[in-house]
Coordinates of C-alpha atoms in Angstrom, one line a residue:
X275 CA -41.2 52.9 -13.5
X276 CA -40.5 49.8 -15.5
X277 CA -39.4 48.5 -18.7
X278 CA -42.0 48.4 -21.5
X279 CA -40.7 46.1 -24.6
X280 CA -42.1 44.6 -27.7
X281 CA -43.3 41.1 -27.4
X282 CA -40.9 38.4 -28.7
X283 CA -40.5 35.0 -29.0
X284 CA -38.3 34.1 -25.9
X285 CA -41.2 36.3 -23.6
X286 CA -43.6 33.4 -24.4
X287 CA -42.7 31.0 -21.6
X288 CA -43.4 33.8 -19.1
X289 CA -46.4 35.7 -20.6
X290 CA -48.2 32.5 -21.2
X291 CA -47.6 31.7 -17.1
X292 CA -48.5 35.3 -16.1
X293 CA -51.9 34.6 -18.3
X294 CA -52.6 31.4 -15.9
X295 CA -51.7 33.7 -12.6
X296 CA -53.5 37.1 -13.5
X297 CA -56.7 35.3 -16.4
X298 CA -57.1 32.1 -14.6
X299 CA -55.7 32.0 -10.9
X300 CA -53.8 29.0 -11.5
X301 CA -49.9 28.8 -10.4
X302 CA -47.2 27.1 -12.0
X303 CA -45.9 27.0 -15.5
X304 CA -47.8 27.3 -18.7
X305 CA -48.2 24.4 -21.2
X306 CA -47.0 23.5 -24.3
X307 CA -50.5 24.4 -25.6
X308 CA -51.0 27.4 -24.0
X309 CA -47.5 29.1 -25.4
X310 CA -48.3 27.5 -29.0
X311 CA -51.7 29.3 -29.0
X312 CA -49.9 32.7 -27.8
X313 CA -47.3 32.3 -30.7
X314 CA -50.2 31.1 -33.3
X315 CA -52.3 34.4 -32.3
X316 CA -49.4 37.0 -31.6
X317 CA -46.8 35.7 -34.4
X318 CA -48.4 34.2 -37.1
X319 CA -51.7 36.3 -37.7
X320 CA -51.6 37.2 -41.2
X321 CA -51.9 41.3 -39.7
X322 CA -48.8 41.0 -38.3
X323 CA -46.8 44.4 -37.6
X324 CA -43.2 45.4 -36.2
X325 CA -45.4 48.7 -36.0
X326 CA -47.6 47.8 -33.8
X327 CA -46.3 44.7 -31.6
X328 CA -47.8 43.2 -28.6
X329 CA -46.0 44.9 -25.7
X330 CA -44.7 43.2 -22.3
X331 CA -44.1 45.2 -19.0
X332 CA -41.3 44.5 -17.5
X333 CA -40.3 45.0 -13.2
X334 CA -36.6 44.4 -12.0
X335 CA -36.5 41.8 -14.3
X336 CA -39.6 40.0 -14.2
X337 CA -42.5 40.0 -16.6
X338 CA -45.6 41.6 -14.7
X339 CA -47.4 42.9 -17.8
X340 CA -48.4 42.3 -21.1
X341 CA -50.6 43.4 -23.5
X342 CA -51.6 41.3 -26.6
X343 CA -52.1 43.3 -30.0
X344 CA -53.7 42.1 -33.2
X345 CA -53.5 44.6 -36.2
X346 CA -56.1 44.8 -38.6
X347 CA -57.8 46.6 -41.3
X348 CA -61.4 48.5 -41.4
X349 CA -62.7 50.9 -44.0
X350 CA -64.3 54.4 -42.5
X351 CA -65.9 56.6 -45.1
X352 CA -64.3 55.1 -48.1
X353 CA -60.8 55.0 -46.4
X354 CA -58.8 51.9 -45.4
X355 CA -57.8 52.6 -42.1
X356 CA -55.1 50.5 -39.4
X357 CA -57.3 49.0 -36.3
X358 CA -55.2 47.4 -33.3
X359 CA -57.6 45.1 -31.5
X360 CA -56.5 44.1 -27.8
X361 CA -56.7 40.7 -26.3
X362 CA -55.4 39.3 -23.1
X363 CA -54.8 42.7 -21.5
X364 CA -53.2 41.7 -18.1
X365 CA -51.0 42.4 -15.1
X366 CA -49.9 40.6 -11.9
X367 CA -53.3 40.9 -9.7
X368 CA -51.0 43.0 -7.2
X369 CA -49.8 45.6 -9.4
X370 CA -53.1 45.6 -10.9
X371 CA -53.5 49.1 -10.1
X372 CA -49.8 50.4 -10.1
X373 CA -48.7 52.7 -13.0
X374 CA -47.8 49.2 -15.2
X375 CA -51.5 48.7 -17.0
X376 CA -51.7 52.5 -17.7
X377 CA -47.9 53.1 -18.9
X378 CA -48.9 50.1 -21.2
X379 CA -51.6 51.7 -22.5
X380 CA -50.5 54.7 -22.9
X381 CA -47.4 53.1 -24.7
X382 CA -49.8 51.8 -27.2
X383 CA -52.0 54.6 -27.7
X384 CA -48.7 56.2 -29.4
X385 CA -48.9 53.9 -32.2
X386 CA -49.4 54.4 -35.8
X387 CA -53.1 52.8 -35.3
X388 CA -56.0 55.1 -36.4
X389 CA -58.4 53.1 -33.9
X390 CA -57.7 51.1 -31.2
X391 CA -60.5 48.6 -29.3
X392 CA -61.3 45.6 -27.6
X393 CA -64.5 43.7 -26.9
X394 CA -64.2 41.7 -24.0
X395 CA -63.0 43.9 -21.3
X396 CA -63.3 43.7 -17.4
X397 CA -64.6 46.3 -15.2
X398 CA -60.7 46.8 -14.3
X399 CA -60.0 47.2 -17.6
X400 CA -63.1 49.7 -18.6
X401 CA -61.0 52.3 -15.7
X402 CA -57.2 51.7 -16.8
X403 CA -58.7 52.6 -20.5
X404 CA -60.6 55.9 -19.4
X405 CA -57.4 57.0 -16.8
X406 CA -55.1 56.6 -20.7
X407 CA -57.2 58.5 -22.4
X408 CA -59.8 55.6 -23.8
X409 CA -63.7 55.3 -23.8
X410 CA -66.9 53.1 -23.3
X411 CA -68.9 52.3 -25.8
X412 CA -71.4 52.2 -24.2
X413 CA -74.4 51.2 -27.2
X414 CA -72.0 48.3 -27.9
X415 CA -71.2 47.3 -24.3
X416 CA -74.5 45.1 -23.7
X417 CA -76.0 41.7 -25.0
X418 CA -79.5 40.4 -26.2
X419 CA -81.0 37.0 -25.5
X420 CA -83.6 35.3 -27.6
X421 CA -85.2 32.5 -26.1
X422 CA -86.1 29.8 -27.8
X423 CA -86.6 27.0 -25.5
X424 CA -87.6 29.0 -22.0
X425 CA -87.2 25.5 -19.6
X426 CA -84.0 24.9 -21.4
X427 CA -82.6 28.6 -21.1
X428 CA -83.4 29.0 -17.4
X429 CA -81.3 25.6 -16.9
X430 CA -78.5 26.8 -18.5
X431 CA -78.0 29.1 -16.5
X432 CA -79.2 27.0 -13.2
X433 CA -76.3 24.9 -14.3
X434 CA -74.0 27.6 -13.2
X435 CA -75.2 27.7 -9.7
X436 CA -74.5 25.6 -6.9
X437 CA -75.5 24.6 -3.5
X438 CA -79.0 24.0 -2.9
X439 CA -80.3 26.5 -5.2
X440 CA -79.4 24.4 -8.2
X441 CA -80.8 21.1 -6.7
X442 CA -84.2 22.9 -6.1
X443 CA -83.8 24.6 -9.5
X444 CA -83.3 21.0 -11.0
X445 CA -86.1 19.5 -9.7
X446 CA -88.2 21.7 -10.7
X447 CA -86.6 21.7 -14.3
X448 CA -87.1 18.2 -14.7
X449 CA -90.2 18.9 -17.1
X450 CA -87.9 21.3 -19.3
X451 CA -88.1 19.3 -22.6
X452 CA -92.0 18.7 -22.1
X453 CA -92.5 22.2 -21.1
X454 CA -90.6 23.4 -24.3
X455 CA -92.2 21.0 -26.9
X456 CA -95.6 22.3 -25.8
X457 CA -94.6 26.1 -26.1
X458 CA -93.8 25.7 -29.4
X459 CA -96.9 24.4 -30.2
X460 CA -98.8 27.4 -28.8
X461 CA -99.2 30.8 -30.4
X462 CA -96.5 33.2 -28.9
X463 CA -93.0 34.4 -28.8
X464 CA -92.3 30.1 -28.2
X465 CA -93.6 29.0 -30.9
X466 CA -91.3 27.2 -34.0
X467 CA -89.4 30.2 -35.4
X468 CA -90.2 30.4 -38.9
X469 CA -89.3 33.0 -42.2
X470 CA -89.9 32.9 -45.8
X471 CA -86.2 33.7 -46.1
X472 CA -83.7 30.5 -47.5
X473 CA -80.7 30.1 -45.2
X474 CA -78.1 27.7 -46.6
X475 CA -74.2 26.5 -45.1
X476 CA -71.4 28.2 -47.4
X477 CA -67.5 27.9 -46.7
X478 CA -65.5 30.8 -45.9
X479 CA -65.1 31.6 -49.5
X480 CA -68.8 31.8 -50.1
X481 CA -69.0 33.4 -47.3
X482 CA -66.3 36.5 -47.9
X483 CA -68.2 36.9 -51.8
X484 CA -71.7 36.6 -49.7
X485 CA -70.6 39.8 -47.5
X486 CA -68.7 41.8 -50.2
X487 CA -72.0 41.1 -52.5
X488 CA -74.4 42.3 -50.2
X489 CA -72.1 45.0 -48.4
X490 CA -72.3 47.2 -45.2
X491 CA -74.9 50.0 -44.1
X492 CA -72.2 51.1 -41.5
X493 CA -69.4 54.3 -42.5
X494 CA -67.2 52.4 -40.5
X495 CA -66.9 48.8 -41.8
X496 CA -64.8 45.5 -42.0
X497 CA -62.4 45.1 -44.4
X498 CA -61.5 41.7 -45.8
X499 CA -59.2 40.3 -48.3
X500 CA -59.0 36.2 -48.9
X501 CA -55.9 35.3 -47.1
X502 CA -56.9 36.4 -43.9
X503 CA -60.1 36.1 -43.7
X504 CA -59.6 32.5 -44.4
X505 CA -57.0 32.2 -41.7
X506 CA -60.1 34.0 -39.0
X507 CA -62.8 31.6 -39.9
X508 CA -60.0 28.4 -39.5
X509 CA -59.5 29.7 -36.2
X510 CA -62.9 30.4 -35.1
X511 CA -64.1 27.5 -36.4
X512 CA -61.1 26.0 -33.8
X513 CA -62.7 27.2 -31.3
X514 CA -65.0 24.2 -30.4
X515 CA -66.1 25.5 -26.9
X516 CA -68.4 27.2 -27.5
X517 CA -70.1 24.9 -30.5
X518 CA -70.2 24.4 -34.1
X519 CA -69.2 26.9 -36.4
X520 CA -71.7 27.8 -38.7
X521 CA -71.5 30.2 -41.6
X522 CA -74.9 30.8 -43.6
X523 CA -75.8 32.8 -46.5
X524 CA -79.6 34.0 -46.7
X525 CA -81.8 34.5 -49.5
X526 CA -85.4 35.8 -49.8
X527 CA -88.1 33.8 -51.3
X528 CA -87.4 34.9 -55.3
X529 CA -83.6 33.8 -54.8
X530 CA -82.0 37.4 -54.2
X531 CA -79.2 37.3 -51.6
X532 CA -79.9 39.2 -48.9
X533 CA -77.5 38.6 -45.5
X534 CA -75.4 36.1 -43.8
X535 CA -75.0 34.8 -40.2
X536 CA -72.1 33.4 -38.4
X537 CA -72.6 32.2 -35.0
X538 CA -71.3 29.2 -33.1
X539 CA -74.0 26.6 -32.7
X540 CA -74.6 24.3 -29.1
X541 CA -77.3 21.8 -29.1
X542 CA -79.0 22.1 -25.6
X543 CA -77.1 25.5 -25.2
X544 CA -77.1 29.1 -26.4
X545 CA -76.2 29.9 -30.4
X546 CA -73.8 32.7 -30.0
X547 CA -73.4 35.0 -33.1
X548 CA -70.7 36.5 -34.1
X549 CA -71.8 38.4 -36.9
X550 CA -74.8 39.5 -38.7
X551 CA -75.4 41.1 -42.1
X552 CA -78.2 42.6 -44.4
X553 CA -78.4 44.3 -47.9
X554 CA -81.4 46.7 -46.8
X555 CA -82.3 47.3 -43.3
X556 CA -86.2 46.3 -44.1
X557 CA -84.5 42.9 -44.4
X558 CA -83.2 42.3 -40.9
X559 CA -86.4 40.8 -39.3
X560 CA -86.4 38.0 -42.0
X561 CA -82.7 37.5 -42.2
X562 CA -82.8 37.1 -38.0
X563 CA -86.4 35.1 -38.4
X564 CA -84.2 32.4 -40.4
X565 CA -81.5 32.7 -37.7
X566 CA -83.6 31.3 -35.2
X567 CA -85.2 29.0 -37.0
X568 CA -81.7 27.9 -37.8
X569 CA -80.7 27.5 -34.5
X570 CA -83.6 26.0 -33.4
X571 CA -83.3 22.8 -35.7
X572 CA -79.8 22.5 -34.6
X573 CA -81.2 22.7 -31.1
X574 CA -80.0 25.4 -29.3
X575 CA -82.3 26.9 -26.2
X576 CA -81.9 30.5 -27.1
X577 CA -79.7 33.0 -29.3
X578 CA -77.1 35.5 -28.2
X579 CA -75.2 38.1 -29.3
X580 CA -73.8 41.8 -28.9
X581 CA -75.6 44.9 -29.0
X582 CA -76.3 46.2 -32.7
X583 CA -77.4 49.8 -32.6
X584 CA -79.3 50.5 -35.4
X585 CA -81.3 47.3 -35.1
X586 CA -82.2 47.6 -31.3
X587 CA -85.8 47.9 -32.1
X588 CA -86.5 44.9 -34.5
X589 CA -84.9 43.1 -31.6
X590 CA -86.8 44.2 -28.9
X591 CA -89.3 43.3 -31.7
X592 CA -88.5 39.6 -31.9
X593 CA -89.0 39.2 -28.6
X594 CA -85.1 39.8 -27.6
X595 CA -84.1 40.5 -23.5
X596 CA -80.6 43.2 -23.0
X597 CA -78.7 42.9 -20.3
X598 CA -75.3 45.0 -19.4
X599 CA -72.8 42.5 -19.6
X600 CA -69.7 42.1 -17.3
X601 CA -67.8 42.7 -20.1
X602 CA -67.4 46.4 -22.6
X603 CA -66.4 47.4 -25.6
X604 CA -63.8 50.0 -25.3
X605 CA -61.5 52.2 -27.9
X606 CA -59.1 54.8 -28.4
X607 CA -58.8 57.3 -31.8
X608 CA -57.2 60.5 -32.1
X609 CA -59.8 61.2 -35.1
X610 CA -62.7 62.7 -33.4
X611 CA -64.5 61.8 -37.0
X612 CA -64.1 58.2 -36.2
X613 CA -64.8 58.6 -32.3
X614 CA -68.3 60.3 -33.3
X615 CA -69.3 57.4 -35.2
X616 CA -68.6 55.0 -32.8
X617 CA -70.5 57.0 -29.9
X618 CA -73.6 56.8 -32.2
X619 CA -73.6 53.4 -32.6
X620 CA -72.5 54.0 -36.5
X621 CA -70.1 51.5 -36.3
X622 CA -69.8 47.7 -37.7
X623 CA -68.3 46.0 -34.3
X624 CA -69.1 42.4 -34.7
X625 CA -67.7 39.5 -32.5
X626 CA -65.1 38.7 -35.8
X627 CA -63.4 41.8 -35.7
X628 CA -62.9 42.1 -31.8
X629 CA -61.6 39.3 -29.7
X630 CA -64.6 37.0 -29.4
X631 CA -63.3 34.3 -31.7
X632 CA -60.2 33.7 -29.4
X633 CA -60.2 30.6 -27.6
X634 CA -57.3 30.9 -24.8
X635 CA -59.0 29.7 -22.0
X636 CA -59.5 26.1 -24.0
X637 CA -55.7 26.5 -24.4
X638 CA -54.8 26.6 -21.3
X639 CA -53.7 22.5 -21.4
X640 CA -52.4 20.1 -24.0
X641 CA -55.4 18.5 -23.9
X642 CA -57.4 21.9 -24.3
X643 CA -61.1 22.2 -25.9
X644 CA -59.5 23.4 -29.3
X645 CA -59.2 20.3 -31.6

């Protein structure tokens, strides 16, 4: 058995390495970057907590586990309650399946926390969670895909192929942007998205008085205060990899506010959203209408995002494909109140409040992606 410690500043130099060995199968020592992003995230978050630290494995001396931690606040039922979100879960590849992920976990599950998640785990991780006593969430655990520009869509991901598959692919993508421009001219799911709803850019001020206005459906919620929230939307709007940040408050057609959207914007690739938000549920096909025809003027070939139970059938409804991504949503509460929810899909999981605005991977030089 080893050594299980609270993360600290003179464990950066070799958690930051064991993140390029175990995250991104690259050997040798970690860059300047790469530790300042693990100290920005880990030491500096406004959620900060001696009670609830990252922790780091330790094995005859050697750093072979760690186990980033991000405190942070929801409300359920009324209640402010202490969430700790995981990111960057990750043991040497050998010991993968040793006692050290599970004794880490377990180690963790201890803590004051009333709930603790992630969004973005592996398979790997999805069994370490379940063997400590965590669960699937299984309504949150898959995507939807809205096409907006087919030809472009199906490139993107022909782009990730290679060999001759992706030259036959391209050459028969050539036509893509003809092929597009004429869909949506035609009747059909192709066509120019359009809605009678008025979307318009706020900063994250707006933004935070746009979603406290308008308010969750959810028992168990968000919960922002200024400070913080201000310090999330700096560093998602960092993270340029993905696309433009954009942060949008939505109105219906007498002026009323109604919803928000904040999703990362990519001309030629996919908009990914990261959050989503209405006043009244019979508002969600106008609010997402406005969405896509958001995203299309920007550019973007099709919109993305995580599962969100209650509206699965508008989306299906707006034309949107599911798929069971590689990644889950997993958590951990000893209130069986709160677990309940969460297995019905009566939860308010959105990308901001998990780990999808992290940008490590564009981190992982000093000339990363982040900028």
């Amino acid at each position: 058995m080893g050594e299980i410690r609270a993360f600290s500043e003179e464990h950066v130099p070799d958690v930051a390495g064991l993140y390029l060995r175990a995250m991104r199968g690259r050997p040798g020592p970690a860059g300047t970057a790469l530790q300042d992003y693990f100290r920005e995230i880990f030491f500096t978050n406004p959620w900060v907590s001696p009670e609830i630290p990252p922790l780091v494995y330790f094995d005859r001396g050697s750093v072979v586990g760690f186990l980033g931690v991000i405190p942070r606040v929801m409300e359920f039922r009324g209640r402010i309650i202490r969430v700790a979100t995981v990111s960057q879960f990750m043991v040497e590849r050998k010991q993968y399946r040793g006692p050290a992920a599970i004794e880490l976990l377990q180690r963790f599950f201890k803590g004051p926390q009333d709930l603790s998640c992630t969004d973005g785990a592996a398979e790997e991780s999805h069994i370490v969670w379940r063997a400590a006593g965590g669960h699937g969430a299984h309504l949150y655990s898959f995507h939807w895909l809205r096409a907006l520009r087919p030809a472009q869509t199906v490139r993107n991901f022909v782009d990730r192929t290679t060999g001759t598959l992706r030259l036959l692919a391209e050459a028969s993508l050539g036509a893509a942007a003809p092929v597009d421009a004429l869909l949506a001219r035609l009747p059909g799911p192709f066509r120019v998205p359009r809605s009678t709803y008025i979307s318009s850019p706020v900063s994250s001020e707006d933004l935070l008085r746009t979603i406290r206005e308008v308010g969750w459906r959810e028992p168990l919620k968000p919960s922002y205060e200024a400070p913080s929230f201000g310090w999330l939307m700096s560093q998602t709007a960092a993270t340029r990899s993905r696309g433009d940040l954009c942060m949008t408050a939505v109105r219906a057609a007498d002026g009323s506010l109604c919803g928000w959207h904040v999703y990362y914007a990519k001309r030629g690739g996919p908009a990914t959203v990261l959050q989503i938000g209405v006043r009244r549920r019979d508002q969600f096909d106008g609010v997402f209408a406005a969405l896509l025809r958001d995203a299309w003027e920007w550019g973007s070939s099709s919109v993305k995002g995580q599962a969100m139970p209650q509206f699965l059938v508008n989306l299906t409804q707006q034309f949107c494909l599911f798929r069971q991504a590689t990644t889950c949503v997993l958590f951990q509460s000893r209130n069986p109140d709160l677990t309940d929810t969460i297995f019905r899909g009566r939860a308010a999981l959105t990308g901001l409040d998990g780990e999808r605005w992290l940008d490590f991977p564009g981190a992982c030089g000093d000339s990363g992606a982040r900028r």
